[in-house]
Amino acid sequence: DAGVIQSPRHEVTEMGQEVTLRCKPISGHNSLFWYRQTMMRGLELLIYFNNNVPIDDSGMPEDRFSAKMPNASFSTLKIQPSEPRDSAVYFCASSFALGAGNTEAFFGQGTRLTVV
Amino acid sequence: AQTVTQSQPEMSVQEAETVTLSCTYDTSESNYYLFWYKQPPSRQMILVIRQEAYKQQNATENRFSVNFQKAAKSFSLKISDSQLGDTAMYFCAFLITGNQFYFGTGTSLTVIP
């Protein structure tokens, strides 16, 4: 398996524009996580899905952020409108359910978002 | 509430020496996994070591080992014979039922030649 695949790797956009980050989890994994990493706040969980259903989105900072998982092999994180303070590295991770043997979170390479 | 605390934002160690990174956590769950992840400058998150909470024996992976104290909710990482390639940010994390991963704020480790 190629691992968790995120696109794009880098995104530079102007304030006010819509940004869509994409993630393809590892095949067979039933949990998917979106994290945001900044120097100030470290690694923050934004939202996670189990079996394509959003379970906890309490980490989503504002209504400008939304996430979807239309099927088991694809998820998006959208920011509309984007603001400079959204600049960060966004990670997607996937895993098997707890108790399913070698459970761990597999991370993608991250998307570095810069909003100017 | 579930929390993970890494009280050492930065640490350094001489090459070939041993260093211990501390981590404490808080959960009311009885079944969970604990992890240490490494994030080198490439920013890729890499699993270093994993511990099942129901196992009393401390996990080891080559030069990496943990000291798991369940009653104290402590999960420290020991790196023996430190190498330059160990320079990275290290995150402590745990997973509970419902598949929720909680991460600490990280410890930046520098190995000095």
PDB file of C-alpha atoms in Angstrom:
ATOM      1  CA  ASP A   1       0.000   0.000   0.000  1.00  0.00           C
ATOM      2  CA  ALA A   2       1.251   3.525  -0.760  1.00  0.00           C
ATOM      3  CA  GLY A   3       0.289   4.815   2.662  1.00  0.00           C
ATOM      4  CA  VAL A   4      -1.914   7.792   3.409  1.00  0.00           C
ATOM      5  CA  ILE A   5      -1.856  10.151   0.459  1.00  0.00           C
ATOM      6  CA  GLN A   6      -2.505  13.848   0.836  1.00  0.00           C
ATOM      7  CA  SER A   7      -2.754  16.480  -1.834  1.00  0.00           C
ATOM      8  CA  PRO A   8      -1.534  19.031  -2.486  1.00  0.00           C
ATOM      9  CA  ARG A   9       1.801  18.991  -0.618  1.00  0.00           C
ATOM     10  CA  HIS A  10       1.936  22.768  -0.647  1.00  0.00           C
ATOM     11  CA  GLU A  11      -0.784  25.349  -1.143  1.00  0.00           C
ATOM     12  CA  VAL A  12      -0.438  29.101  -1.280  1.00  0.00           C
ATOM     13  CA  THR A  13      -3.626  31.071  -1.540  1.00  0.00           C
ATOM     14  CA  GLU A  14      -4.924  34.554  -1.022  1.00  0.00           C
ATOM     15  CA  MET A  15      -7.036  35.514   1.933  1.00  0.00           C
ATOM     16  CA  GLY A  16     -10.717  34.970   1.229  1.00  0.00           C
ATOM     17  CA  GLN A  17     -10.220  32.143  -1.221  1.00  0.00           C
ATOM     18  CA  GLU A  18     -11.591  28.649  -0.750  1.00  0.00           C
ATOM     19  CA  VAL A  19      -9.073  25.923  -0.011  1.00  0.00           C
ATOM     20  CA  THR A  20      -9.690  22.185  -0.312  1.00  0.00           C
ATOM     21  CA  LEU A  21      -7.288  19.626   1.118  1.00  0.00           C
ATOM     22  CA  ARG A  22      -7.593  16.007   0.084  1.00  0.00           C
ATOM     23  CA  CYS A  23      -6.781  12.706   1.712  1.00  0.00           C
ATOM     24  CA  LYS A  24      -6.801   9.094   0.636  1.00  0.00           C
ATOM     25  CA  PRO A  25      -6.509   6.774   3.663  1.00  0.00           C
ATOM     26  CA  ILE A  26      -4.911   3.364   3.680  1.00  0.00           C
ATOM     27  CA  SER A  27      -7.242   0.776   2.219  1.00  0.00           C
ATOM     28  CA  GLY A  28      -9.126  -1.129   4.913  1.00  0.00           C
ATOM     29  CA  HIS A  29      -8.660   1.453   7.639  1.00  0.00           C
ATOM     30  CA  ASN A  30     -11.924   2.531   9.188  1.00  0.00           C
ATOM     31  CA  SER A  31     -10.820   5.613  11.102  1.00  0.00           C
ATOM     32  CA  LEU A  32      -9.616   8.884   9.603  1.00  0.00           C
ATOM     33  CA  PHE A  33      -8.271  11.945  11.374  1.00  0.00           C
ATOM     34  CA  TRP A  34      -7.503  15.517  10.348  1.00  0.00           C
ATOM     35  CA  TYR A  35      -4.870  17.363  12.379  1.00  0.00           C
ATOM     36  CA  ARG A  36      -3.464  20.867  12.196  1.00  0.00           C
ATOM     37  CA  GLN A  37       0.099  21.564  13.281  1.00  0.00           C
ATOM     38  CA  THR A  38       1.427  25.007  14.185  1.00  0.00           C
ATOM     39  CA  MET A  39       4.372  26.188  16.237  1.00  0.00           C
ATOM     40  CA  MET A  40       2.072  27.853  18.742  1.00  0.00           C
ATOM     41  CA  ARG A  41      -0.446  25.079  19.355  1.00  0.00           C
ATOM     42  CA  GLY A  42       1.350  21.918  18.287  1.00  0.00           C
ATOM     43  CA  LEU A  43      -0.716  19.075  16.844  1.00  0.00           C
ATOM     44  CA  GLU A  44      -4.453  19.718  17.138  1.00  0.00           C
ATOM     45  CA  LEU A  45      -7.148  17.233  16.237  1.00  0.00           C
ATOM     46  CA  LEU A  46      -9.730  18.928  14.057  1.00  0.00           C
ATOM     47  CA  ILE A  47     -12.120  16.077  13.315  1.00  0.00           C
ATOM     48  CA  TYR A  48     -12.213  12.330  13.058  1.00  0.00           C
ATOM     49  CA  PHE A  49     -14.379   9.826  11.228  1.00  0.00           C
ATOM     50  CA  ASN A  50     -15.258   6.211  11.977  1.00  0.00           C
ATOM     51  CA  ASN A  51     -16.635   4.227   9.061  1.00  0.00           C
ATOM     52  CA  ASN A  52     -17.054   7.478   7.108  1.00  0.00           C
ATOM     53  CA  VAL A  53     -19.182   9.074   9.834  1.00  0.00           C
ATOM     54  CA  PRO A  54     -17.920  12.191  11.642  1.00  0.00           C
ATOM     55  CA  ILE A  55     -17.630  11.299  15.314  1.00  0.00           C
ATOM     56  CA  ASP A  56     -16.086  14.367  16.910  1.00  0.00           C
ATOM     57  CA  ASP A  57     -15.678  17.719  15.182  1.00  0.00           C
ATOM     58  CA  SER A  58     -15.214  19.750  18.336  1.00  0.00           C
ATOM     59  CA  GLY A  59     -11.706  20.645  17.233  1.00  0.00           C
ATOM     60  CA  MET A  60     -12.871  22.411  14.093  1.00  0.00           C
ATOM     61  CA  PRO A  61     -11.988  26.014  14.857  1.00  0.00           C
ATOM     62  CA  GLU A  62     -14.817  27.820  13.097  1.00  0.00           C
ATOM     63  CA  ASP A  63     -17.684  27.408  10.707  1.00  0.00           C
ATOM     64  CA  ARG A  64     -15.259  28.288   7.946  1.00  0.00           C
ATOM     65  CA  PHE A  65     -13.888  24.765   8.310  1.00  0.00           C
ATOM     66  CA  SER A  66     -15.761  21.733   7.048  1.00  0.00           C
ATOM     67  CA  ALA A  67     -14.803  18.121   6.404  1.00  0.00           C
ATOM     68  CA  LYS A  68     -16.420  15.328   4.472  1.00  0.00           C
ATOM     69  CA  MET A  69     -15.813  11.656   3.902  1.00  0.00           C
ATOM     70  CA  PRO A  70     -18.109  10.568   1.073  1.00  0.00           C
ATOM     71  CA  ASN A  71     -16.621   7.070   0.976  1.00  0.00           C
ATOM     72  CA  ALA A  72     -14.020   4.905   2.684  1.00  0.00           C
ATOM     73  CA  SER A  73     -11.244   5.969   0.342  1.00  0.00           C
ATOM     74  CA  PHE A  74     -11.522   9.734   0.275  1.00  0.00           C
ATOM     75  CA  SER A  75     -11.876  12.723   2.581  1.00  0.00           C
ATOM     76  CA  THR A  76     -11.690  16.480   2.161  1.00  0.00           C
ATOM     77  CA  LEU A  77     -11.052  19.370   4.494  1.00  0.00           C
ATOM     78  CA  LYS A  78     -12.346  22.688   3.213  1.00  0.00           C
ATOM     79  CA  ILE A  79     -11.673  26.202   4.448  1.00  0.00           C
ATOM     80  CA  GLN A  80     -13.954  28.905   3.114  1.00  0.00           C
ATOM     81  CA  PRO A  81     -13.040  31.734   3.286  1.00  0.00           C
ATOM     82  CA  SER A  82      -9.413  31.247   4.219  1.00  0.00           C
ATOM     83  CA  GLU A  83      -7.541  33.626   6.526  1.00  0.00           C
ATOM     84  CA  PRO A  84      -3.820  34.154   7.202  1.00  0.00           C
ATOM     85  CA  ARG A  85      -4.163  32.557  10.656  1.00  0.00           C
ATOM     86  CA  ASP A  86      -5.153  29.307   8.956  1.00  0.00           C
ATOM     87  CA  SER A  87      -1.583  28.950   7.728  1.00  0.00           C
ATOM     88  CA  ALA A  88      -0.291  25.644   9.096  1.00  0.00           C
ATOM     89  CA  VAL A  89       0.576  22.090   8.151  1.00  0.00           C
ATOM     90  CA  TYR A  90      -2.516  19.925   7.888  1.00  0.00           C
ATOM     91  CA  PHE A  91      -2.134  16.194   8.405  1.00  0.00           C
ATOM     92  CA  CYS A  92      -4.463  13.380   7.575  1.00  0.00           C
ATOM     93  CA  ALA A  93      -4.063  10.045   9.364  1.00  0.00           C
ATOM     94  CA  SER A  94      -5.864   6.732   9.240  1.00  0.00           C
ATOM     95  CA  SER A  95      -5.998   3.630  11.410  1.00  0.00           C
ATOM     96  CA  PHE A  96      -7.733   0.381  12.192  1.00  0.00           C
ATOM     97  CA  ALA A  97     -10.111   0.316  15.099  1.00  0.00           C
ATOM     98  CA  LEU A  98      -8.800  -0.161  18.606  1.00  0.00           C
ATOM     99  CA  GLY A  99      -8.319  -3.816  19.376  1.00  0.00           C
ATOM    100  CA  ALA A 100      -7.679  -4.773  15.767  1.00  0.00           C
ATOM    101  CA  GLY A 101      -4.141  -5.913  16.364  1.00  0.00           C
ATOM    102  CA  ASN A 102      -1.394  -3.554  15.324  1.00  0.00           C
ATOM    103  CA  THR A 103      -3.355  -0.348  15.768  1.00  0.00           C
ATOM    104  CA  GLU A 104      -1.448   2.836  15.055  1.00  0.00           C
ATOM    105  CA  ALA A 105      -2.125   6.093  13.275  1.00  0.00           C
ATOM    106  CA  PHE A 106      -0.524   6.247   9.848  1.00  0.00           C
ATOM    107  CA  PHE A 107       0.088   9.805   8.752  1.00  0.00           C
ATOM    108  CA  GLY A 108       0.238  11.381   5.350  1.00  0.00           C
ATOM    109  CA  GLN A 109       3.030  13.748   4.362  1.00  0.00           C
ATOM    110  CA  GLY A 110       0.918  16.750   5.266  1.00  0.00           C
ATOM    111  CA  THR A 111      -0.182  19.803   3.322  1.00  0.00           C
ATOM    112  CA  ARG A 112       1.612  23.039   4.093  1.00  0.00           C
ATOM    113  CA  LEU A 113      -0.971  25.797   3.685  1.00  0.00           C
ATOM    114  CA  THR A 114       0.055  29.431   3.421  1.00  0.00           C
ATOM    115  CA  VAL A 115      -2.645  32.076   3.275  1.00  0.00           C
ATOM    116  CA  VAL A 116      -1.361  35.499   2.260  1.00  0.00           C
TER     117      VAL A 116
ATOM    118  CA  ALA B   1     -11.245  14.568  29.792  1.00  0.00           C
ATOM    119  CA  GLN B   2      -8.389  12.862  28.019  1.00  0.00           C
ATOM    120  CA  THR B   3      -5.064  14.675  28.102  1.00  0.00           C
ATOM    121  CA  VAL B   4      -1.431  14.039  27.268  1.00  0.00           C
ATOM    122  CA  THR B   5       1.308  16.154  28.844  1.00  0.00           C
ATOM    123  CA  GLN B   6       4.886  16.438  27.699  1.00  0.00           C
ATOM    124  CA  SER B   7       6.587  18.766  30.119  1.00  0.00           C
ATOM    125  CA  GLN B   8       9.892  19.070  28.255  1.00  0.00           C
ATOM    126  CA  PRO B   9       9.514  21.326  25.198  1.00  0.00           C
ATOM    127  CA  GLU B  10      13.191  20.946  24.274  1.00  0.00           C
ATOM    128  CA  MET B  11      15.980  18.555  25.153  1.00  0.00           C
ATOM    129  CA  SER B  12      19.471  17.834  23.939  1.00  0.00           C
ATOM    130  CA  VAL B  13      21.815  14.891  24.295  1.00  0.00           C
ATOM    131  CA  GLN B  14      25.347  14.093  23.269  1.00  0.00           C
ATOM    132  CA  GLU B  15      25.756  11.547  20.547  1.00  0.00           C
ATOM    133  CA  ALA B  16      26.029   7.994  21.941  1.00  0.00           C
ATOM    134  CA  GLU B  17      24.504   9.029  25.269  1.00  0.00           C
ATOM    135  CA  THR B  18      21.111   8.071  26.666  1.00  0.00           C
ATOM    136  CA  VAL B  19      18.149  10.413  27.001  1.00  0.00           C
ATOM    137  CA  THR B  20      14.683  10.002  28.492  1.00  0.00           C
ATOM    138  CA  LEU B  21      11.620  11.904  27.320  1.00  0.00           C
ATOM    139  CA  SER B  22       8.739  12.136  29.744  1.00  0.00           C
ATOM    140  CA  CYS B  23       5.016  11.839  29.133  1.00  0.00           C
ATOM    141  CA  THR B  24       2.029  11.698  31.435  1.00  0.00           C
ATOM    142  CA  TYR B  25      -1.560  11.176  30.451  1.00  0.00           C
ATOM    143  CA  ASP B  26      -4.986  11.156  31.962  1.00  0.00           C
ATOM    144  CA  THR B  27      -7.862   8.908  31.028  1.00  0.00           C
ATOM    145  CA  SER B  28     -10.600   6.988  32.778  1.00  0.00           C
ATOM    146  CA  GLU B  29     -10.483   4.260  30.156  1.00  0.00           C
ATOM    147  CA  SER B  30      -9.015   0.883  31.062  1.00  0.00           C
ATOM    148  CA  ASN B  31      -8.238  -0.287  27.545  1.00  0.00           C
ATOM    149  CA  TYR B  32      -5.941   1.893  25.496  1.00  0.00           C
ATOM    150  CA  TYR B  33      -2.723   2.000  23.520  1.00  0.00           C
ATOM    151  CA  LEU B  34       0.215   4.332  24.049  1.00  0.00           C
ATOM    152  CA  PHE B  35       2.572   5.527  21.351  1.00  0.00           C
ATOM    153  CA  TRP B  36       5.660   7.553  20.694  1.00  0.00           C
ATOM    154  CA  TYR B  37       5.887   9.191  17.293  1.00  0.00           C
ATOM    155  CA  LYS B  38       8.922  10.871  15.782  1.00  0.00           C
ATOM    156  CA  GLN B  39       8.712  13.828  13.403  1.00  0.00           C
ATOM    157  CA  PRO B  40      12.061  14.638  11.741  1.00  0.00           C
ATOM    158  CA  PRO B  41      12.593  17.837   9.735  1.00  0.00           C
ATOM    159  CA  SER B  42      10.999  16.103   6.749  1.00  0.00           C
ATOM    160  CA  ARG B  43       7.769  16.442   8.843  1.00  0.00           C
ATOM    161  CA  GLN B  44       6.762  12.835   8.222  1.00  0.00           C
ATOM    162  CA  MET B  45       5.221  11.305  11.371  1.00  0.00           C
ATOM    163  CA  ILE B  46       6.871   7.977  12.117  1.00  0.00           C
ATOM    164  CA  LEU B  47       5.823   5.471  14.760  1.00  0.00           C
ATOM    165  CA  VAL B  48       8.708   4.756  17.137  1.00  0.00           C
ATOM    166  CA  ILE B  49       7.143   2.403  19.657  1.00  0.00           C
ATOM    167  CA  ARG B  50       3.757   1.161  20.853  1.00  0.00           C
ATOM    168  CA  GLN B  51       2.540  -0.170  24.217  1.00  0.00           C
ATOM    169  CA  GLU B  52      -0.741  -1.888  25.023  1.00  0.00           C
ATOM    170  CA  ALA B  53      -2.065  -0.746  28.387  1.00  0.00           C
ATOM    171  CA  TYR B  54      -2.998  -4.262  29.467  1.00  0.00           C
ATOM    172  CA  LYS B  55       0.602  -5.459  29.052  1.00  0.00           C
ATOM    173  CA  GLN B  56       2.837  -4.967  32.062  1.00  0.00           C
ATOM    174  CA  GLN B  57       6.029  -5.636  30.167  1.00  0.00           C
ATOM    175  CA  ASN B  58       7.650  -2.509  28.785  1.00  0.00           C
ATOM    176  CA  ALA B  59       7.930  -2.370  25.015  1.00  0.00           C
ATOM    177  CA  THR B  60      11.332  -2.174  23.351  1.00  0.00           C
ATOM    178  CA  GLU B  61      12.399  -1.507  19.773  1.00  0.00           C
ATOM    179  CA  ASN B  62      16.160  -1.704  19.313  1.00  0.00           C
ATOM    180  CA  ARG B  63      17.585   1.451  20.947  1.00  0.00           C
ATOM    181  CA  PHE B  64      14.138   2.660  22.012  1.00  0.00           C
ATOM    182  CA  SER B  65      12.361   1.484  25.132  1.00  0.00           C
ATOM    183  CA  VAL B  66       9.581   2.741  27.341  1.00  0.00           C
ATOM    184  CA  ASN B  67       8.966   2.898  31.058  1.00  0.00           C
ATOM    185  CA  PHE B  68       5.233   2.370  31.417  1.00  0.00           C
ATOM    186  CA  GLN B  69       3.823   3.076  34.868  1.00  0.00           C
ATOM    187  CA  LYS B  70       0.080   2.499  34.536  1.00  0.00           C
ATOM    188  CA  ALA B  71      -0.889   3.530  38.054  1.00  0.00           C
ATOM    189  CA  ALA B  72       1.055   6.763  37.713  1.00  0.00           C
ATOM    190  CA  LYS B  73      -0.174   7.231  34.120  1.00  0.00           C
ATOM    191  CA  SER B  74       3.364   7.767  32.986  1.00  0.00           C
ATOM    192  CA  PHE B  75       4.905   6.664  29.695  1.00  0.00           C
ATOM    193  CA  SER B  76       8.499   7.790  29.191  1.00  0.00           C
ATOM    194  CA  LEU B  77      10.715   7.040  26.206  1.00  0.00           C
ATOM    195  CA  LYS B  78      14.360   6.120  26.605  1.00  0.00           C
ATOM    196  CA  ILE B  79      16.704   6.443  23.658  1.00  0.00           C
ATOM    197  CA  SER B  80      19.995   4.638  24.123  1.00  0.00           C
ATOM    198  CA  ASP B  81      23.172   5.265  22.122  1.00  0.00           C
ATOM    199  CA  SER B  82      21.675   8.448  20.629  1.00  0.00           C
ATOM    200  CA  GLN B  83      22.408   9.057  16.970  1.00  0.00           C
ATOM    201  CA  LEU B  84      22.337  12.215  14.900  1.00  0.00           C
ATOM    202  CA  GLY B  85      19.351  10.832  13.019  1.00  0.00           C
ATOM    203  CA  ASP B  86      17.366  10.827  16.252  1.00  0.00           C
ATOM    204  CA  THR B  87      17.145  14.609  16.087  1.00  0.00           C
ATOM    205  CA  ALA B  88      13.426  15.257  15.722  1.00  0.00           C
ATOM    206  CA  MET B  89      10.236  16.264  17.462  1.00  0.00           C
ATOM    207  CA  TYR B  90       8.818  13.433  19.570  1.00  0.00           C
ATOM    208  CA  PHE B  91       5.121  13.127  20.316  1.00  0.00           C
ATOM    209  CA  CYS B  92       3.526  10.981  22.961  1.00  0.00           C
ATOM    210  CA  ALA B  93      -0.004   9.787  22.144  1.00  0.00           C
ATOM    211  CA  PHE B  94      -2.692   7.413  23.279  1.00  0.00           C
ATOM    212  CA  LEU B  95      -5.669   5.756  21.659  1.00  0.00           C
ATOM    213  CA  ILE B  96      -8.872   4.873  23.449  1.00  0.00           C
ATOM    214  CA  THR B  97     -12.088   3.158  22.486  1.00  0.00           C
ATOM    215  CA  GLY B  98     -13.919   5.066  19.813  1.00  0.00           C
ATOM    216  CA  ASN B  99     -10.609   5.329  17.989  1.00  0.00           C
ATOM    217  CA  GLN B 100      -9.726   8.717  19.338  1.00  0.00           C
ATOM    218  CA  PHE B 101      -6.015   9.553  19.240  1.00  0.00           C
ATOM    219  CA  TYR B 102      -4.731  12.147  21.702  1.00  0.00           C
ATOM    220  CA  PHE B 103      -1.313  13.734  21.189  1.00  0.00           C
ATOM    221  CA  GLY B 104       0.965  15.698  23.479  1.00  0.00           C
ATOM    222  CA  THR B 105       2.549  18.994  22.477  1.00  0.00           C
ATOM    223  CA  GLY B 106       5.855  17.372  21.630  1.00  0.00           C
ATOM    224  CA  THR B 107       9.469  17.438  22.773  1.00  0.00           C
ATOM    225  CA  SER B 108      12.112  18.745  20.406  1.00  0.00           C
ATOM    226  CA  LEU B 109      15.213  16.572  20.748  1.00  0.00           C
ATOM    227  CA  THR B 110      18.608  17.619  19.417  1.00  0.00           C
ATOM    228  CA  VAL B 111      21.478  15.143  19.293  1.00  0.00           C
ATOM    229  CA  ILE B 112      24.782  16.974  19.545  1.00  0.00           C
ATOM    230  CA  PRO B 113      27.800  15.545  17.702  1.00  0.00           C
TER     231      PRO B 113
END
